[in-house]
Tab-separated table of C-alpha atoms and ligand atoms in Angstrom:
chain	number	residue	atom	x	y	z
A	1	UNK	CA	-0.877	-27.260	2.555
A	2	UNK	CA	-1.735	-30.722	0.960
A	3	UNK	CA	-3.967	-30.614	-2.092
A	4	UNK	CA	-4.280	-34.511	-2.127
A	5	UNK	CA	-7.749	-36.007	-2.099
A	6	UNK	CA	-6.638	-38.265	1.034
A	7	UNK	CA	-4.657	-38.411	3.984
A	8	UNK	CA	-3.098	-41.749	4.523
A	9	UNK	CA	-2.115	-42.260	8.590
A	10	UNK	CA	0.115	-45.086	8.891
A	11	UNK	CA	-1.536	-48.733	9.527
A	12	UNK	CA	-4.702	-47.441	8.479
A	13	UNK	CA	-5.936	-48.540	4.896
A	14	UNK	CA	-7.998	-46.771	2.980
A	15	UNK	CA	-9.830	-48.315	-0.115
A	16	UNK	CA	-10.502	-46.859	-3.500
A	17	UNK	CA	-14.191	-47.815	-4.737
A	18	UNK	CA	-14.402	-49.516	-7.691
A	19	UNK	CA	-13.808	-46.494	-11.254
A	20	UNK	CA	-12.582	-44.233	-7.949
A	21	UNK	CA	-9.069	-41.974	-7.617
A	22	UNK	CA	-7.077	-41.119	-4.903
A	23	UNK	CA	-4.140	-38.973	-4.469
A	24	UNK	CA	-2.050	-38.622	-1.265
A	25	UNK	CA	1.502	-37.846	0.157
A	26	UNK	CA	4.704	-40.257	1.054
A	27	UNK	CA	7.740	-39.634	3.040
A	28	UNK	CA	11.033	-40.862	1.760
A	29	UNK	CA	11.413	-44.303	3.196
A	30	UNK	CA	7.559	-45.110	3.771
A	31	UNK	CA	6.241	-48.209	2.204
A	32	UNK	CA	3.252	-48.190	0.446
A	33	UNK	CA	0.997	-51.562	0.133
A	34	UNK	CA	-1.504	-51.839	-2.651
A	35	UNK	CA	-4.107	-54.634	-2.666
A	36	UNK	CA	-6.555	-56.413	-4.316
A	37	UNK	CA	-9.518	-57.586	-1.985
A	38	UNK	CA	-10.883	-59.260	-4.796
A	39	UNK	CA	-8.350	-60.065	-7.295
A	40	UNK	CA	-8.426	-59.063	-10.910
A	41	UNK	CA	-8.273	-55.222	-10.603
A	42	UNK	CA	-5.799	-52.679	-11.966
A	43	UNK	CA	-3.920	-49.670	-10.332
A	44	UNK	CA	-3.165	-46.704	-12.824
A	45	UNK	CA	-0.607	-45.275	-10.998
A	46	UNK	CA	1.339	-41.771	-11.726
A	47	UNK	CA	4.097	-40.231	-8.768
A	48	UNK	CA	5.925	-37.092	-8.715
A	49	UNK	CA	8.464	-35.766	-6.600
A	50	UNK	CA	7.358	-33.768	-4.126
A	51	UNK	CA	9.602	-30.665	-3.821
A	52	UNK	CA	9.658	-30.656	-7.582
A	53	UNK	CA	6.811	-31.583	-9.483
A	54	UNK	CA	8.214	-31.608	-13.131
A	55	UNK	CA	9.971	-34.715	-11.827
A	56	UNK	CA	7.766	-37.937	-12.637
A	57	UNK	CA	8.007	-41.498	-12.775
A	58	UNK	CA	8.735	-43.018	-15.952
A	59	UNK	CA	8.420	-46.399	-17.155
A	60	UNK	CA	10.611	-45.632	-19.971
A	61	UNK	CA	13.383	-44.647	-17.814
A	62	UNK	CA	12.478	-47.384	-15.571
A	63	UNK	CA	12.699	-49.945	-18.313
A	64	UNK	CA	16.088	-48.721	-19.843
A	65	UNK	CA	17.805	-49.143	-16.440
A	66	UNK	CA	15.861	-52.475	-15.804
A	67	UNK	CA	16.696	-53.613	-18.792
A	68	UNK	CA	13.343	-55.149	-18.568
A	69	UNK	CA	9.957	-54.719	-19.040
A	70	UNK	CA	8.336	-57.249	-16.780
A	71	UNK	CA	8.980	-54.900	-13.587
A	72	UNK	CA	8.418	-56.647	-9.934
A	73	UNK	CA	10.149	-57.397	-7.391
A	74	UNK	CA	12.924	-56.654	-6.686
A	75	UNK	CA	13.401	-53.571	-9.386
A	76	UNK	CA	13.644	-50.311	-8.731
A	77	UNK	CA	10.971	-47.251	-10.838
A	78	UNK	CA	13.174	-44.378	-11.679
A	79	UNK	CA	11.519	-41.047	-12.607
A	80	UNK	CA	11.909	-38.649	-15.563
A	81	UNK	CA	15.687	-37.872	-14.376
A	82	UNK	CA	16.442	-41.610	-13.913
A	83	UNK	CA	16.612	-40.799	-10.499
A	84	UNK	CA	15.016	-43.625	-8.319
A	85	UNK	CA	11.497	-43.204	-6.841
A	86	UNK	CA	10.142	-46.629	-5.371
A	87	UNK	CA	11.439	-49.793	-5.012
A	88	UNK	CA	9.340	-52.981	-5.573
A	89	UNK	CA	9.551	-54.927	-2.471
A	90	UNK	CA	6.997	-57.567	-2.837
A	91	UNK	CA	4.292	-58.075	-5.652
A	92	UNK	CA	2.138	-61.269	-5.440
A	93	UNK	CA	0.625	-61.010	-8.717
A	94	UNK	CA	4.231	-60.346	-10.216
A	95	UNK	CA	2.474	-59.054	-13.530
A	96	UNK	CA	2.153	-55.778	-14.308
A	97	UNK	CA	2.613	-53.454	-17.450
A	98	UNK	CA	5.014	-50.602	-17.787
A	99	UNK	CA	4.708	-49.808	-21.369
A	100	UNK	CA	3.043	-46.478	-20.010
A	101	UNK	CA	-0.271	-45.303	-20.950
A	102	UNK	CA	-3.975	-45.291	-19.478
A	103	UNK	CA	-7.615	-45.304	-20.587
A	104	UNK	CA	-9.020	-42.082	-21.919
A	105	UNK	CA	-11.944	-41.314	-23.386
A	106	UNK	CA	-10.431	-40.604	-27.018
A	107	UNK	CA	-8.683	-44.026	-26.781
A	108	UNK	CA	-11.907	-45.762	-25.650
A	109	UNK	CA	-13.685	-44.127	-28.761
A	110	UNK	CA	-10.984	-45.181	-31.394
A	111	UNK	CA	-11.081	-48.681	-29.462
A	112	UNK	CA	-14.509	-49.206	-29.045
A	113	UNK	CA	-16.450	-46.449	-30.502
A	114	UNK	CA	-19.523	-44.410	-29.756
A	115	UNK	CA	-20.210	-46.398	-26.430
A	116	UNK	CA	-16.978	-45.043	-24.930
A	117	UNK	CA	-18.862	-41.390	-25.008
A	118	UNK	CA	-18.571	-40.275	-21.054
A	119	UNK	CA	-17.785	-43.420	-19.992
A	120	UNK	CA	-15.110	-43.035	-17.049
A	121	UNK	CA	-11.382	-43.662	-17.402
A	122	UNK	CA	-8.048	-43.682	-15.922
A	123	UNK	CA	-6.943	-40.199	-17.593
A	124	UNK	CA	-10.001	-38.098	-16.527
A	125	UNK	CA	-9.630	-39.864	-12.602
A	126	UNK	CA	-5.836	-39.237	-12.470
A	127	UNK	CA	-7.218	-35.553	-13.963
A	128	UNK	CA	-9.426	-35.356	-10.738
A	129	UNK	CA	-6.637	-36.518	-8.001
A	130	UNK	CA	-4.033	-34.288	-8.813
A	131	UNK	CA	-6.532	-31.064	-9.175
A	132	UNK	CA	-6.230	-30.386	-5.646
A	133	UNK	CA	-2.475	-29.858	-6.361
A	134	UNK	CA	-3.169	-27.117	-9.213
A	135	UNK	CA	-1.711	-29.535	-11.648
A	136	UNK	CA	-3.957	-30.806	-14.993
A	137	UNK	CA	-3.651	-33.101	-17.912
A	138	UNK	CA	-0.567	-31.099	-18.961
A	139	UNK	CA	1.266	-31.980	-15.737
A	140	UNK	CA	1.946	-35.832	-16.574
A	141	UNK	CA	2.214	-37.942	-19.717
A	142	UNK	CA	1.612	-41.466	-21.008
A	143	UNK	CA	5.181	-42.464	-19.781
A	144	UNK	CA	4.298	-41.580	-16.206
A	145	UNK	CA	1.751	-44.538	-15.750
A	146	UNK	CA	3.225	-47.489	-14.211
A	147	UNK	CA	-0.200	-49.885	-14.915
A	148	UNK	CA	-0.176	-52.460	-11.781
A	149	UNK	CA	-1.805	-55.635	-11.619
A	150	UNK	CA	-2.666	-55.501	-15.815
A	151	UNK	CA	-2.123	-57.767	-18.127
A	152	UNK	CA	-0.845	-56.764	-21.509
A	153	UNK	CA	0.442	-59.708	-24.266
A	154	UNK	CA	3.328	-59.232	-26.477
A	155	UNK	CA	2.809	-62.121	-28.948
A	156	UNK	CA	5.449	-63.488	-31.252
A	157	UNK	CA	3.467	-62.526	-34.011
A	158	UNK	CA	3.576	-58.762	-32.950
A	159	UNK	CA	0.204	-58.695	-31.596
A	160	UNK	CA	-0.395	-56.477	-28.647
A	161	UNK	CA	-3.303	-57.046	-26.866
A	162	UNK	CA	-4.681	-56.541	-22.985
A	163	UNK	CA	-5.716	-59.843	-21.520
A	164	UNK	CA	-7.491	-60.622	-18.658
A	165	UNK	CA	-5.692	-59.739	-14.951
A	166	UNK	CA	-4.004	-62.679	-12.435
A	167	UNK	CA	-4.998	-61.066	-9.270
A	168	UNK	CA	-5.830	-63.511	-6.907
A	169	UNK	CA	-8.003	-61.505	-4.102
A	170	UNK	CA	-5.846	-60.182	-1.614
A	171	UNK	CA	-2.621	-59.729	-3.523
A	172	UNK	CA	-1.019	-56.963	-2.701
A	173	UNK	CA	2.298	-54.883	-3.767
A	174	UNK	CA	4.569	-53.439	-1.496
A	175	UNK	CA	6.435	-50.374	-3.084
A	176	UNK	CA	9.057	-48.653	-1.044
A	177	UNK	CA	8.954	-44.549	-1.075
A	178	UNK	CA	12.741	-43.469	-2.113
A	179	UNK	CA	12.441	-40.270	-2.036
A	180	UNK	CA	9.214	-37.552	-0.944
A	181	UNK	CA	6.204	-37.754	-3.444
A	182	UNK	CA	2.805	-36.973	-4.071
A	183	UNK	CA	1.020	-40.040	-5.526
A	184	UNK	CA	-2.532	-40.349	-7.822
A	185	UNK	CA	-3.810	-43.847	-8.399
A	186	UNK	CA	-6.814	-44.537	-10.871
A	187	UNK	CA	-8.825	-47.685	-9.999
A	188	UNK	CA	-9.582	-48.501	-13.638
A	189	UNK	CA	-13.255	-48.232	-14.474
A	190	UNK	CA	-12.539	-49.699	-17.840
A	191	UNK	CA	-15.233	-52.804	-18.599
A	192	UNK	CA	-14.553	-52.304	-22.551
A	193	UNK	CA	-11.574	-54.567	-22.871
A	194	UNK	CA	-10.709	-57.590	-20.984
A	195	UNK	CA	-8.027	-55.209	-18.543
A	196	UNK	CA	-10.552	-56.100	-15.058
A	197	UNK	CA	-11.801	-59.190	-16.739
A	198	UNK	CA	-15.423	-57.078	-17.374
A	199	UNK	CA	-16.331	-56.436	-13.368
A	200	UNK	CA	-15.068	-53.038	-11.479
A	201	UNK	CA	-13.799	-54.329	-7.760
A	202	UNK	CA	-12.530	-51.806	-4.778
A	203	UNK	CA	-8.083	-51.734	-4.536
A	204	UNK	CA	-6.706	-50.867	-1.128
A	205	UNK	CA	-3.879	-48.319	-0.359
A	206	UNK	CA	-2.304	-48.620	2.829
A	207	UNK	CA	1.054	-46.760	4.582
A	208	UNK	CA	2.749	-49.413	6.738
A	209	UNK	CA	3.132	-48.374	9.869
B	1	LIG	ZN1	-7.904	-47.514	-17.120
């Protein structure tokens, strides 16, 4: 029995609401469109295998076979094993970060101090779609996060810094399934940084039929 927060039928798409989570199941070979009905939002989104749940993605991984960390179209996310998990079919935004990592509330109060206090965040709502599973915080790690649709600069002067998204509204990625997973997406309610240029807007998941 499924412990995912949603049920996804084919052709039907279902939309996160703006700080929500979701988490839901994928058959080998499904594709798997996420979109921006608004532009300028970002996806935190973990993946496991299915049938074996200590096997993740991982943006390291996914880099180091890349050999690049501007991941799009056409590159394939490999998990934990370097074994490969989705490929990127189509991405109209073509920016996204895959340097791992997600809000949390201890970030948000070494970032931007006492005003992070309860304030929501990607760690707590991937937390919350994966409970269902019996899994917690211990089940998945920075290097899981594949952060879609975000904006991060890597400046010649070694400045890192999040910038503000380039989602137009209604871009949309397509990411095939390669193998069986269960999948948690956080729709970042971060308005602390620049990451959703400072307004929370709904993302859409949808299984092609
Ligand atoms: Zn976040």
């Amino acid at each position: 029995m499924s412990g995912a927060t949603a049920v996804l039928t084919p052709g039907v798409p279902a939309t996160i609401a703006p700080a929500g989570n979701i988490s839901f199941e994928i058959e080998a070979d499904q594709r798997l469109r996420l979109t921006q009905p608004e532009g300028e939002q970002v996806a935190d989104f973990i993946s496991f295998n299915r049938d074996d749940r200590r096997e993740l993605l991982s943006m390291h991984s996914s880099r180091a076979v890349n050999l690049n960390w501007r991941l799009t179209a056409p590159h394939v996310l490999y998990s934990n094993r370097t074994r490969q998990m989705w490929q990127i079919e189509e991405d109209l935004t073509g920016e996204n970060y895959c340097g791992g990592g997600f809000c949390s509330e201890h970030l948000n109060l070494a970032r931007y101090g006492a005003a992070a206090k309860g304030a929501s965040n990607c760690q707590s709502n991937l937390e919350a779609a994966i409970r269902g599973y019996g899994m917690d915080r211990a089940s998945f790690n920075v290097d899981a996060c594949f952060n879609v649709f975000m904006t991060v600069a890597y400046d010649a002067d070694g400045k890192w810094e999040i910038r503000p998204p380039k989602g137009k509204p209604g871009d949309f990625m397509i990411l095939r399934a390669l193998m069986p997973q269960i999948v948690a997406i956080s729709n970042c309610p971060i308005l602390f940084n620049a990451c959703n240029n400072f307004r929370l807007k709904p993302l859409t998941v949808e299984i092609l039929s």
